[in-house]
Amino acid sequence: MSVIDVLFRVDSICKKYEKYDFDKQRELNASADDAFSRLYAAVESDIDAALHKSTMASMEKNRASVVAMNAEIRRTKARLMEEVLKLQKLALKKVKGLSKEELATRSDLVLALPERIKAIPDGTATAAKQTGGWGASASNGKIKFDSDGHFDSEFFQQTGESSQFREEYEMRKMKQDQGLDIISEGLDTLKNLAHDMNEELDRQVPLIDEIDTKVDKATADLKRTNVRLKETVTKIRSSQNFCIDIILLCIILGIASYLYNILK
Amino acid sequence: MAGSDPEKLIAKADKLTKLSLTRWSADWKSATVLYEQAGNGFRLAKNCEKAKIAFEKASKGQEMLSSPWDAAKHMESAASLAKELGNWNEVADFYRRASELYNECGRSQPASDALTKGARVLEDAAPDEAIQLYTDACAILEEDGKEQMAFDLYRAATSVYIKLEKYTDAATFLLRWGLAADKCNATYSQCKAYLSAIIVYLYAHDFKQAEKCYNDCSQIVTFFSSDQNRCASKLLAGYTEGDVEEIKRVAQSSTVSNLDHVIIRLARKLPTGDVSAMKSDAANGQETLDEDDLT
């Protein structure tokens, strides 16, 4: 087993049996009646928890939970920044049993806190990597309106690509507008034609009704005439006439065959 | 008999119809037949004068035989021959007589058709008479409830008025057209007629009339909710503001291009005259209106 392994094992064992560590407990108890140390300890534990959560978030696969965790981290950071202000006030207060050097160190510690809080990764740092071209100030999770100079510089950097895109967008929009104008003119013409056709058809409806009645009358007349014609024809073709027809036909055939025989 | 000389036929027919000592009653039947044949013969021989007379007499014969339909048909033939001769008065008379005969038959459509034919012939020669004929034709159709058929007549009459530059008459006629369209629920034609009337008034520099016309027409619901109404309001707004570009743009728009081509020609020529003068008129008009409101 290497030294490092030993160290790790020792650390984990100590953490496990912390409550039996008298020195540490005394230290914690000692700071129980000191508001500053109490608050300071609370802030430190919060920072540790936030760091832990951020490591969890970076390992998380599900994007929604990543987002939720990052939001929580950001909220914690904001709260902690407020607490830092309180700590600053407390740091200046004189507490009994505290040396002058310790007072100075306290204020230093308080000053160091905001940077530590800001350094907690909360997802905006990773987002900065994704959108190309963002400057370093993007790692700040807070929204800034009308902010300082380097916001402008990164804005400028962006329009290098996006201005071209915007131009193309405008061109395409203009072409679409032209096309739509042409379509609208065509539709106007169609509407006019359709209306006129509508009125023309309305005009022709009564005319066609008239034609309908007249044609009905004509067909009825025709039917009647046909029936009468049929009667007349059948009368003509009665059986009596039919026999006479056959006899005459036979006579003619006889004469023809006689002539044929003579000529042959 | 068909091959004989038409002159002889006429002479024979005349003899049949003239009353004398030997003849107590005229034989119209055979006379009419002879007259028809003579007329056809003369027409083939391109003798318009004699043919016309023959057809006149044939028509009279048919009347005597109490068949107004045939009489009217002969009258029309006589009229077309008169047109070839260029006797415009006779043309008008003949067509009117034909129309009356058709009316006797109870057929209004052929009656108005006869008048329309006459009007079309007389458009160039005697336009006032033509307009009269058109108006009468429209009246006949409207009496019979066939307003739909009258639209073409209204269009033709309007174009004649505009050719004669009688713009107020044209606009009035267009409003009558709108009324006819209203009766037969032809909303599109109605709106187009009203828009055309407004354009005609504007062309004639009569801005007040145009506005009055527009106000009257806006009372009508079908016109109020139509494209033509929007177009008219834009046009009038252009006039009140004296904006020539706006007026030109509206005149080029598709709504105006769907109107009758005579009206389109007028619209393209807008604005005529001094638009700014109209603008000041309109402004004055508005001031008086405000005073009235205060009182």
Coordinates of C-alpha atoms in Angstrom, one line a residue:
Chain A
M1 CA 0.0 0.0 0.0
S2 CA 1.4 3.4 -1.0
V3 CA 1.6 6.5 1.2
I4 CA -1.2 8.1 -0.6
D5 CA -3.5 5.3 0.1
V6 CA -2.5 5.4 3.8
L7 CA -3.3 9.1 3.9
F8 CA -6.7 8.6 2.4
R9 CA -7.6 5.9 4.7
V10 CA -6.5 7.9 7.7
D11 CA -8.6 10.9 6.6
S12 CA -11.7 8.8 6.1
I13 CA -11.3 7.1 9.5
C14 CA -10.8 10.5 11.2
K15 CA -13.9 11.9 9.5
K16 CA -15.9 8.9 10.6
Y17 CA -14.9 9.2 14.2
E18 CA -15.0 13.0 14.3
K19 CA -17.5 13.1 17.1
Y20 CA -14.9 11.5 19.4
D21 CA -12.3 14.1 18.5
F22 CA -12.3 16.3 21.7
D23 CA -10.1 19.0 20.3
K24 CA -12.3 19.7 17.4
Q25 CA -15.5 19.6 19.5
R26 CA -14.0 22.1 21.9
E27 CA -13.2 24.3 19.0
L28 CA -16.7 24.1 17.8
N29 CA -18.1 24.6 21.3
A30 CA -15.8 27.5 21.8
S31 CA -17.2 29.3 18.8
A32 CA -20.8 28.6 19.9
D33 CA -21.1 31.9 21.7
D34 CA -19.2 33.8 19.1
A35 CA -21.6 35.0 16.5
F36 CA -19.0 35.6 13.9
S37 CA -17.4 32.2 14.2
R38 CA -20.8 30.6 14.2
L39 CA -21.9 32.4 11.0
Y40 CA -18.5 31.8 9.5
A41 CA -18.7 28.1 10.1
A42 CA -22.2 28.0 8.7
V43 CA -21.1 29.8 5.5
E44 CA -18.1 27.5 5.1
S45 CA -20.3 24.4 5.4
D46 CA -22.7 25.9 2.9
I47 CA -19.8 26.5 0.5
D48 CA -18.7 22.9 0.9
A49 CA -22.2 21.6 0.3
A50 CA -22.5 23.8 -2.9
L51 CA -19.1 22.5 -4.2
H52 CA -20.2 19.0 -3.6
K53 CA -23.5 19.6 -5.4
S54 CA -21.6 21.1 -8.4
T55 CA -19.4 18.1 -8.7
M56 CA -22.6 15.9 -8.6
A57 CA -24.1 18.1 -11.3
S58 CA -21.1 17.8 -13.6
M59 CA -21.3 14.1 -13.4
E60 CA -25.1 14.0 -13.9
K61 CA -26.3 12.7 -17.2
N62 CA -29.9 14.0 -17.1
R63 CA -29.9 17.5 -18.4
A64 CA -33.1 18.6 -16.5
S65 CA -31.6 17.6 -13.2
V66 CA -28.3 19.3 -14.1
V67 CA -30.2 22.5 -14.7
A68 CA -32.2 22.2 -11.5
M69 CA -29.0 21.6 -9.5
N70 CA -27.2 24.5 -11.1
A71 CA -30.2 26.7 -10.3
E72 CA -30.0 25.7 -6.7
I73 CA -26.3 26.3 -6.5
R74 CA -26.8 29.7 -7.9
R75 CA -29.5 30.5 -5.3
T76 CA -27.2 29.3 -2.6
K77 CA -24.4 31.5 -3.9
A78 CA -26.7 34.5 -3.9
R79 CA -27.7 33.8 -0.3
L80 CA -24.1 33.3 0.8
M81 CA -23.1 36.6 -0.7
E82 CA -25.7 38.3 1.5
E83 CA -24.4 36.5 4.5
V84 CA -20.9 37.7 3.6
L85 CA -22.1 41.2 4.1
K86 CA -23.3 40.3 7.6
L87 CA -20.0 38.6 8.3
Q88 CA -18.2 41.8 7.3
K89 CA -20.1 43.7 9.9
L90 CA -19.5 41.1 12.6
A91 CA -15.9 40.9 11.8
L92 CA -15.4 44.5 12.9
K93 CA -17.0 43.9 16.2
K94 CA -14.7 43.3 19.1
V95 CA -15.2 40.0 21.0
K96 CA -13.6 39.3 24.3
G97 CA -10.9 36.8 24.3
L98 CA -9.8 37.6 20.9
S99 CA -6.4 39.0 20.0
K100 CA -5.8 41.9 17.6
E101 CA -4.2 39.6 15.0
E102 CA -7.2 37.3 15.1
L103 CA -9.4 40.2 14.4
A104 CA -7.3 41.2 11.4
T105 CA -7.4 37.6 10.1
R106 CA -11.1 37.5 10.5
S107 CA -11.6 40.4 8.2
D108 CA -9.2 38.8 5.7
L109 CA -11.1 35.6 5.9
V110 CA -14.3 37.5 5.2
L111 CA -12.7 39.2 2.2
A112 CA -11.6 35.9 0.9
L113 CA -15.1 34.5 1.1
P114 CA -16.8 36.2 -1.9
E115 CA -14.1 34.9 -4.2
R116 CA -14.5 31.4 -2.9
I117 CA -18.3 31.7 -3.4
K118 CA -17.9 33.0 -6.9
A119 CA -15.5 30.2 -7.7
I120 CA -18.2 27.6 -7.1
P121 CA -19.0 26.2 -10.6
D122 CA -22.7 26.5 -11.3
G123 CA -23.2 25.6 -14.9
T124 CA -22.7 29.0 -16.5
A125 CA -19.0 28.2 -16.7
T126 CA -19.7 25.2 -18.8
A127 CA -22.2 27.1 -20.9
A128 CA -19.5 29.6 -21.6
K129 CA -17.5 26.9 -23.2
Q130 CA -20.4 25.8 -25.4
T131 CA -21.2 29.1 -27.0
G132 CA -18.0 30.0 -28.8
G133 CA -16.6 33.4 -28.4
W134 CA -17.8 34.3 -25.0
G135 CA -15.4 36.2 -22.8
A136 CA -14.3 35.4 -19.3
S137 CA -17.0 37.5 -17.7
A138 CA -19.6 35.1 -18.7
S139 CA -18.9 32.8 -15.8
N140 CA -20.8 35.2 -13.6
G141 CA -24.2 33.7 -13.2
K142 CA -26.1 36.9 -12.5
I143 CA -27.9 38.7 -15.3
K144 CA -26.4 42.1 -16.0
F145 CA -28.2 44.9 -17.9
D146 CA -26.3 48.0 -19.0
S147 CA -23.1 46.5 -17.7
D148 CA -19.6 47.5 -18.2
G149 CA -17.3 47.6 -21.2
H150 CA -16.4 44.0 -21.6
F151 CA -20.1 43.1 -22.2
D152 CA -19.9 45.3 -25.2
S153 CA -16.7 43.7 -26.5
E154 CA -18.2 40.3 -26.5
F155 CA -21.3 41.6 -28.1
F156 CA -19.1 43.0 -30.9
Q157 CA -17.4 39.7 -31.3
Q158 CA -20.7 38.1 -31.8
T159 CA -21.9 40.3 -34.7
G160 CA -19.0 39.1 -36.8
E161 CA -21.0 36.0 -37.7
S162 CA -24.5 37.1 -36.9
S163 CA -24.5 40.2 -39.1
Q164 CA -24.1 38.1 -42.1
F165 CA -26.9 35.9 -40.9
R166 CA -29.0 38.9 -40.3
E167 CA -28.4 40.2 -43.8
E168 CA -29.3 36.8 -45.3
Y169 CA -32.4 36.8 -43.2
E170 CA -33.4 40.3 -44.4
M171 CA -32.9 39.3 -48.1
R172 CA -34.9 36.2 -47.7
K173 CA -37.7 38.1 -46.0
M174 CA -37.7 40.6 -48.9
K175 CA -37.9 37.8 -51.4
Q176 CA -40.8 36.2 -49.5
D177 CA -42.6 39.5 -49.4
Q178 CA -42.3 39.9 -53.2
G179 CA -43.5 36.4 -53.8
L180 CA -46.5 36.9 -51.5
D181 CA -47.4 40.1 -53.3
I182 CA -47.5 38.2 -56.6
I183 CA -49.6 35.5 -55.1
S184 CA -52.0 38.1 -53.7
E185 CA -52.4 39.7 -57.1
G186 CA -53.1 36.4 -58.6
L187 CA -55.7 35.6 -55.9
D188 CA -57.4 39.0 -56.5
T189 CA -57.8 38.1 -60.2
L190 CA -59.1 34.7 -59.2
K191 CA -61.6 36.2 -56.8
N192 CA -62.9 38.5 -59.5
L193 CA -63.3 35.7 -62.0
A194 CA -65.0 33.5 -59.5
H195 CA -67.5 36.3 -58.6
D196 CA -68.3 37.0 -62.2
M197 CA -68.7 33.3 -62.9
N198 CA -71.0 33.1 -60.0
E199 CA -73.2 35.9 -61.3
E200 CA -73.2 34.5 -64.8
L201 CA -74.4 31.1 -63.6
D202 CA -77.1 32.8 -61.5
R203 CA -78.2 34.5 -64.7
Q204 CA -78.4 31.3 -66.6
V205 CA -80.3 29.3 -64.1
P206 CA -83.8 30.6 -65.1
L207 CA -82.9 30.3 -68.8
I208 CA -82.0 26.6 -68.3
D209 CA -85.2 26.0 -66.4
E210 CA -87.1 27.4 -69.4
I211 CA -85.1 25.2 -71.7
D212 CA -85.9 22.3 -69.5
T213 CA -89.7 22.7 -69.7
K214 CA -89.6 23.3 -73.5
V215 CA -87.5 20.2 -74.1
D216 CA -89.8 18.1 -71.9
K217 CA -92.7 19.2 -74.0
A218 CA -90.8 18.4 -77.2
T219 CA -89.9 14.9 -75.9
A220 CA -93.5 14.2 -75.0
D221 CA -94.5 15.3 -78.5
L222 CA -91.9 13.1 -80.1
K223 CA -93.0 10.1 -78.1
R224 CA -96.5 10.5 -79.1
T225 CA -95.5 10.8 -82.7
N226 CA -93.4 7.7 -82.5
V227 CA -96.3 5.7 -81.1
R228 CA -98.5 6.8 -83.9
L229 CA -95.9 6.0 -86.5
K230 CA -95.5 2.6 -85.1
E231 CA -99.2 2.0 -85.3
T232 CA -99.3 3.1 -88.9
V233 CA -96.4 0.9 -89.9
T234 CA -97.9 -2.2 -88.3
K235 CA -101.1 -1.5 -90.0
I236 CA -99.4 -1.3 -93.3
R237 CA -97.5 -4.5 -92.7
S238 CA -100.6 -6.6 -91.9
S239 CA -100.7 -10.3 -92.7
Q240 CA -102.8 -9.9 -95.8
N241 CA -100.4 -7.7 -97.5
F242 CA -97.6 -9.9 -96.4
C243 CA -99.0 -12.9 -98.4
I244 CA -99.4 -10.9 -101.4
D245 CA -95.8 -9.7 -101.1
I246 CA -94.6 -13.3 -100.9
I247 CA -96.6 -14.5 -103.9
L248 CA -95.4 -11.6 -106.1
L249 CA -91.8 -12.3 -105.0
C250 CA -92.1 -16.0 -106.1
I251 CA -93.5 -14.9 -109.5
I252 CA -90.6 -12.6 -110.0
L253 CA -88.1 -15.3 -109.1
G254 CA -89.8 -17.7 -111.5
I255 CA -89.6 -15.2 -114.3
A256 CA -86.0 -14.6 -113.6
S257 CA -85.0 -18.3 -113.6
Y258 CA -87.0 -18.8 -116.8
L259 CA -85.1 -16.0 -118.5
Y260 CA -81.8 -17.3 -117.1
N261 CA -82.5 -20.8 -118.5
I262 CA -83.3 -19.3 -122.0
L263 CA -80.2 -17.2 -122.1
K264 CA -78.1 -20.2 -121.0
Chain B
M1 CA -93.0 31.4 -108.7
A2 CA -89.8 31.7 -106.7
G3 CA -87.8 32.4 -109.8
S4 CA -89.9 35.2 -111.0
D5 CA -88.9 38.8 -111.0
P6 CA -89.4 40.3 -107.6
E7 CA -90.9 43.4 -109.2
K8 CA -93.6 41.4 -110.7
L9 CA -94.3 39.8 -107.4
I10 CA -94.6 43.1 -105.7
A11 CA -96.9 44.4 -108.4
K12 CA -99.0 41.3 -108.0
A13 CA -99.1 41.6 -104.3
D14 CA -100.1 45.2 -104.5
K15 CA -102.9 44.4 -106.8
L16 CA -104.1 41.8 -104.3
T17 CA -104.2 44.2 -101.5
K18 CA -105.6 47.3 -103.1
L19 CA -109.3 47.7 -102.7
S20 CA -111.3 48.5 -105.7
L21 CA -114.6 47.9 -107.2
T22 CA -113.9 44.3 -108.1
R23 CA -112.2 43.5 -104.8
W24 CA -114.1 44.1 -101.6
S25 CA -111.6 42.7 -99.2
A26 CA -107.8 42.5 -99.5
D27 CA -106.3 39.1 -99.7
W28 CA -103.6 39.5 -97.2
K29 CA -102.6 35.9 -97.0
S30 CA -101.3 35.4 -100.5
A31 CA -100.2 39.0 -100.6
T32 CA -97.9 38.5 -97.6
V33 CA -96.4 35.4 -99.1
L34 CA -95.7 37.4 -102.3
Y35 CA -94.2 40.3 -100.4
E36 CA -91.9 37.9 -98.5
Q37 CA -90.7 36.4 -101.7
A38 CA -90.2 39.8 -103.3
G39 CA -88.2 41.0 -100.3
N40 CA -85.9 38.0 -100.4
G41 CA -85.4 38.4 -104.1
F42 CA -84.5 42.1 -103.7
R43 CA -82.2 41.3 -100.9
L44 CA -80.3 38.8 -103.1
A45 CA -80.2 41.3 -105.8
K46 CA -78.7 43.8 -103.3
N47 CA -81.5 46.2 -103.9
C48 CA -81.8 47.5 -100.4
E49 CA -84.4 50.2 -101.0
K50 CA -86.9 48.0 -102.7
A51 CA -86.2 45.1 -100.3
K52 CA -86.9 47.3 -97.4
I53 CA -90.2 48.4 -98.8
A54 CA -91.1 44.8 -99.5
F55 CA -90.4 43.7 -96.0
E56 CA -92.3 46.6 -94.6
K57 CA -95.4 45.6 -96.5
A58 CA -94.8 42.0 -95.5
S59 CA -94.8 43.0 -91.9
K60 CA -98.0 44.9 -92.3
G61 CA -99.5 41.9 -93.9
Q62 CA -98.5 39.6 -91.0
E63 CA -100.1 42.1 -88.7
M64 CA -103.3 41.9 -90.5
L65 CA -103.1 38.2 -90.3
S66 CA -102.7 38.7 -86.5
S67 CA -99.3 37.1 -86.2
P68 CA -97.2 39.8 -84.5
W69 CA -94.2 37.5 -84.2
D70 CA -93.7 37.2 -87.9
A71 CA -94.5 40.9 -88.3
A72 CA -91.8 41.8 -85.9
K73 CA -89.3 39.5 -87.6
H74 CA -90.0 41.2 -90.9
M75 CA -89.7 44.6 -89.3
E76 CA -86.2 43.6 -88.1
S77 CA -85.2 42.6 -91.5
A78 CA -86.5 45.9 -92.9
A79 CA -84.5 47.7 -90.2
S80 CA -81.2 46.0 -91.0
L81 CA -81.7 47.0 -94.7
A82 CA -82.4 50.5 -93.6
K83 CA -79.1 50.4 -91.7
E84 CA -77.3 49.4 -94.9
L85 CA -78.9 52.4 -96.5
G86 CA -77.9 54.7 -93.7
N87 CA -81.4 55.9 -92.9
W88 CA -80.9 56.3 -89.2
N89 CA -84.3 57.6 -88.4
E90 CA -85.9 54.7 -90.2
V91 CA -83.7 52.3 -88.4
A92 CA -84.8 53.6 -85.0
D93 CA -88.4 53.6 -86.0
F94 CA -88.3 50.1 -87.4
Y95 CA -86.6 48.7 -84.4
R96 CA -89.1 50.4 -82.1
R97 CA -92.0 49.0 -84.0
A98 CA -90.5 45.5 -83.9
S99 CA -90.1 45.8 -80.2
E100 CA -93.7 46.8 -79.8
L101 CA -94.8 43.8 -81.8
Y102 CA -92.7 41.5 -79.7
N103 CA -94.3 43.0 -76.6
E104 CA -97.6 42.2 -78.1
C105 CA -96.5 38.6 -78.2
G106 CA -95.7 38.9 -74.6
R107 CA -92.0 38.2 -75.1
S108 CA -89.9 40.8 -73.4
Q109 CA -86.5 39.4 -74.1
P110 CA -86.8 39.7 -77.9
A111 CA -88.3 43.1 -77.5
S112 CA -85.4 44.4 -75.6
D113 CA -83.1 42.6 -78.0
A114 CA -84.6 44.4 -80.9
L115 CA -84.0 47.8 -79.1
T116 CA -80.5 46.7 -78.3
K117 CA -79.7 45.9 -81.9
G118 CA -81.0 49.3 -82.9
A119 CA -79.0 51.0 -80.2
R120 CA -75.8 49.2 -81.2
V121 CA -76.3 50.3 -84.8
L122 CA -76.9 53.9 -83.9
E123 CA -74.0 54.2 -81.4
D124 CA -71.8 56.0 -83.8
A125 CA -74.4 57.8 -85.9
A126 CA -76.9 59.0 -83.4
P127 CA -75.6 58.4 -79.9
D128 CA -78.4 60.2 -78.1
E129 CA -81.0 58.1 -79.9
A130 CA -78.9 55.0 -79.0
I131 CA -78.9 55.9 -75.3
Q132 CA -82.7 56.4 -75.5
L133 CA -83.0 52.9 -77.0
Y134 CA -80.8 51.4 -74.3
T135 CA -82.7 53.0 -71.6
D136 CA -86.0 51.7 -73.0
A137 CA -84.6 48.3 -73.4
C138 CA -83.5 48.2 -69.7
A139 CA -86.9 49.4 -68.7
I140 CA -88.6 46.6 -70.6
L141 CA -86.4 44.0 -68.9
E142 CA -86.8 45.5 -65.5
E143 CA -90.6 45.5 -65.8
D144 CA -90.4 41.8 -66.5
G145 CA -88.1 41.1 -63.6
K146 CA -85.2 40.1 -65.8
E147 CA -82.7 42.5 -64.4
Q148 CA -79.8 40.1 -64.8
M149 CA -80.1 40.4 -68.5
A150 CA -79.9 44.1 -68.4
F151 CA -76.3 44.3 -67.1
D152 CA -74.8 44.2 -70.5
L153 CA -77.1 47.0 -71.6
Y154 CA -76.1 49.1 -68.7
R155 CA -72.5 48.6 -69.5
A156 CA -73.0 49.6 -73.1
A157 CA -75.0 52.6 -72.2
T158 CA -72.4 53.8 -69.7
S159 CA -69.7 53.5 -72.3
V160 CA -71.7 55.6 -74.7
Y161 CA -72.2 58.2 -72.1
I162 CA -68.6 58.3 -71.3
K163 CA -67.7 58.6 -75.0
L164 CA -70.0 61.6 -75.1
E165 CA -68.3 62.9 -72.0
K166 CA -71.6 63.2 -70.1
Y167 CA -70.1 62.2 -66.8
T168 CA -73.0 63.0 -64.5
D169 CA -75.4 61.0 -66.7
A170 CA -72.9 58.2 -66.7
A171 CA -72.6 58.1 -63.0
T172 CA -76.4 58.3 -62.6
F173 CA -76.7 55.4 -64.9
L174 CA -74.2 53.4 -63.0
L175 CA -76.2 54.0 -59.8
R176 CA -79.2 52.7 -61.6
W177 CA -77.2 49.7 -62.5
G178 CA -76.3 49.2 -58.9
L179 CA -80.0 49.3 -58.1
A180 CA -80.8 46.6 -60.6
A181 CA -78.0 44.5 -59.3
D182 CA -79.4 44.9 -55.8
K183 CA -82.7 43.6 -56.9
C184 CA -81.3 40.4 -58.2
N185 CA -78.7 40.0 -55.4
A186 CA -75.7 40.4 -57.6
T187 CA -73.6 42.0 -54.8
Y188 CA -70.3 41.9 -56.7
S189 CA -71.7 43.8 -59.7
Q190 CA -73.4 46.2 -57.4
C191 CA -70.2 47.1 -55.5
K192 CA -68.4 47.4 -58.8
A193 CA -71.1 49.7 -60.1
Y194 CA -70.8 52.0 -57.1
L195 CA -67.1 52.2 -57.2
S196 CA -67.3 53.0 -60.9
A197 CA -69.7 55.8 -60.2
I198 CA -67.4 57.3 -57.6
I199 CA -64.5 57.2 -60.1
V200 CA -66.5 58.8 -62.8
Y201 CA -67.4 61.7 -60.4
L202 CA -63.8 62.1 -59.5
Y203 CA -62.8 62.1 -63.1
A204 CA -65.3 64.9 -63.7
H205 CA -63.6 67.0 -60.9
D206 CA -66.8 66.8 -58.9
F207 CA -65.4 66.0 -55.5
K208 CA -68.4 67.0 -53.5
Q209 CA -70.6 64.7 -55.6
A210 CA -68.1 61.9 -55.3
E211 CA -68.2 62.3 -51.5
K212 CA -71.9 62.5 -51.4
C213 CA -72.1 59.4 -53.6
Y214 CA -69.7 57.6 -51.3
N215 CA -71.7 58.5 -48.2
D216 CA -74.9 57.3 -49.8
C217 CA -73.4 54.1 -50.9
S218 CA -71.8 53.4 -47.5
Q219 CA -75.3 53.2 -46.1
I220 CA -75.7 50.0 -48.1
V221 CA -74.5 47.1 -46.1
T222 CA -73.2 45.0 -49.0
F223 CA -71.1 47.8 -50.3
F224 CA -69.9 48.8 -46.9
S225 CA -68.3 45.5 -46.2
S226 CA -66.6 45.0 -49.6
D227 CA -63.2 45.5 -51.1
Q228 CA -64.6 48.2 -53.3
N229 CA -65.6 50.3 -50.4
R230 CA -62.1 50.2 -49.0
C231 CA -60.7 51.1 -52.3
A232 CA -63.1 54.1 -52.6
S233 CA -62.3 55.3 -49.2
K234 CA -58.6 55.2 -49.9
L235 CA -59.1 57.1 -53.1
L236 CA -61.1 59.8 -51.4
A237 CA -58.6 60.0 -48.6
G238 CA -55.9 60.5 -51.2
Y239 CA -57.9 63.4 -52.6
T240 CA -58.5 65.1 -49.3
E241 CA -54.8 64.9 -48.5
G242 CA -53.8 65.9 -52.0
D243 CA -51.5 63.0 -52.2
V244 CA -51.1 62.3 -55.9
E245 CA -48.9 59.2 -55.4
E246 CA -51.6 57.6 -53.2
I247 CA -54.3 58.2 -55.9
K248 CA -52.1 56.8 -58.6
R249 CA -51.3 53.7 -56.4
V250 CA -55.0 53.1 -55.7
A251 CA -55.8 53.5 -59.4
Q252 CA -53.2 50.8 -60.3
S253 CA -54.6 48.4 -57.6
S254 CA -56.2 45.2 -58.6
T255 CA -59.7 46.2 -57.3
V256 CA -59.8 48.9 -59.9
S257 CA -58.4 46.6 -62.6
N258 CA -61.4 44.4 -62.2
L259 CA -63.9 47.0 -63.3
D260 CA -65.1 47.7 -66.8
H261 CA -62.3 48.7 -69.1
V262 CA -63.8 52.1 -69.9
I263 CA -63.7 52.9 -66.2
I264 CA -60.2 51.6 -65.9
R265 CA -59.1 54.0 -68.5
L266 CA -60.7 56.9 -66.6
A267 CA -59.1 55.7 -63.3
R268 CA -55.6 55.6 -64.8
K269 CA -56.0 59.2 -65.9
L270 CA -56.8 60.3 -62.3
P271 CA -56.1 62.6 -60.7
T272 CA -57.3 65.2 -63.1
G273 CA -57.0 68.8 -62.4
D274 CA -55.9 70.4 -59.2
V275 CA -55.8 68.1 -56.3
S276 CA -54.7 70.7 -53.9
A277 CA -57.8 72.9 -54.7
M278 CA -59.9 70.0 -53.7
K279 CA -57.9 69.6 -50.6
S280 CA -58.7 73.1 -49.5
D281 CA -62.3 72.7 -50.4
A282 CA -62.5 69.6 -48.3
A283 CA -60.8 71.4 -45.4
N284 CA -63.2 74.2 -45.6
G285 CA -66.1 71.8 -45.6
Q286 CA -64.8 70.2 -42.5
E287 CA -64.6 73.5 -40.7
T288 CA -68.2 74.3 -41.3
L289 CA -69.1 70.9 -40.1
D290 CA -67.3 71.6 -36.8
E291 CA -69.3 74.8 -36.3
D292 CA -72.5 72.9 -36.8
D293 CA -71.4 70.5 -34.2
L294 CA -70.9 73.2 -31.7
T295 CA -74.3 74.6 -32.2

